[in-house]
């Protein structure tokens, strides 16, 4: 078993981006500027956004955080989105999910200028990705692809099973893995809560990507010997032995599954750190006008 170490890979990618940014700025380019909108006080979102801001500082980006209370109206949030759309100094921005239930996430995502949609959630970016056109790839799938590339994992002709059909991870991941490129050219099965015989399907996977949000759901008997296992899940689970009062668990029971896997991601220290790299990469592309001129 080899560890797909998100900490080591993300550190390498950040170093590469930092060097490119220094060269870009030295050549007269503007420092890339990433903004984030955070609504409410969700603990996981707070941690994630803080990590994004910290990463921006590490690699030479400018960052801005706009905070709003959970009772903000949808109209007020849309005004904030439009303000960032029209700010020429902001290259890209994200609206941290989840949003309060009284706000339509789809409405907000569609209000983001596709050229500044560095999360890759806008229907235009998703559509361009599906057609193989230049687009901002959703940050988590981007991070997973980078892991596969840097570990030299073969994907052509392999059976890739994706558990979860979310618009953020499962759906784009399934599309990316079957494209005629590398990573890609896999035969992809996407599964979800209504899938019958899920265990049997997973047992046939050469590459198993798990993103369903159920802690330690996947056990060793779901995984065939030598499979590549990518765990996207991250859930806080009560743990009285921890000072924080909780542990971070993935969707895969790591200790149970790891002995059977050829490669596996840890949680924490895996895909989550790579997601931030995807976001930073997209923001730099936005600053350079690589996707949208």
Short mmCIF file of N, CA and C in Angstrom, two decimals, residues 17 49 57 69 97 101 118 127 173 195 212 222 270 284:
data_model
loop_
_atom_site.label_atom_id
_atom_site.label_comp_id
_atom_site.label_asym_id
_atom_site.label_seq_id
_atom_site.Cartn_x
_atom_site.Cartn_y
_atom_site.Cartn_z
N UNK A 17 3.33 26.93 -7.85
CA UNK A 17 2.52 28.11 -8.13
C UNK A 17 3.21 29.38 -7.62
N UNK A 49 -12.27 27.95 4.83
CA UNK A 49 -11.99 29.29 4.29
C UNK A 49 -10.69 29.85 4.89
N UNK A 57 -1.81 33.62 1.13
CA UNK A 57 -0.67 34.37 1.68
C UNK A 57 0.64 33.64 1.40
N UNK A 69 -23.87 37.40 8.10
CA UNK A 69 -24.62 36.62 9.07
C UNK A 69 -25.55 35.64 8.35
N UNK A 97 -19.90 26.96 0.34
CA UNK A 97 -21.09 26.14 0.60
C UNK A 97 -20.86 25.29 1.84
N UNK A 101 -30.56 27.48 4.43
CA UNK A 101 -31.60 26.82 3.65
C UNK A 101 -32.54 27.79 2.92
N UNK A 118 -14.01 30.40 -9.98
CA UNK A 118 -12.83 29.55 -9.80
C UNK A 118 -13.14 28.26 -9.03
N UNK A 127 -20.49 22.81 -18.39
CA UNK A 127 -20.75 22.44 -19.78
C UNK A 127 -19.49 22.41 -20.62
N UNK A 173 -16.43 14.28 -11.53
CA UNK A 173 -15.39 13.25 -11.46
C UNK A 173 -15.67 12.14 -12.46
N UNK A 195 -28.62 3.00 -5.70
CA UNK A 195 -27.95 1.92 -6.42
C UNK A 195 -28.14 0.59 -5.70
N UNK A 212 -19.66 10.33 -0.46
CA UNK A 212 -21.07 10.24 -0.09
C UNK A 212 -21.39 10.87 1.26
N UNK A 222 -15.72 -4.08 0.52
CA UNK A 222 -16.17 -3.32 -0.65
C UNK A 222 -15.06 -3.20 -1.70
N UNK A 270 -5.50 14.34 2.94
CA UNK A 270 -5.62 13.78 1.61
C UNK A 270 -6.22 14.75 0.61
N UNK A 284 -5.16 31.49 -10.49
CA UNK A 284 -4.02 31.97 -11.27
C UNK A 284 -4.36 31.97 -12.76
#
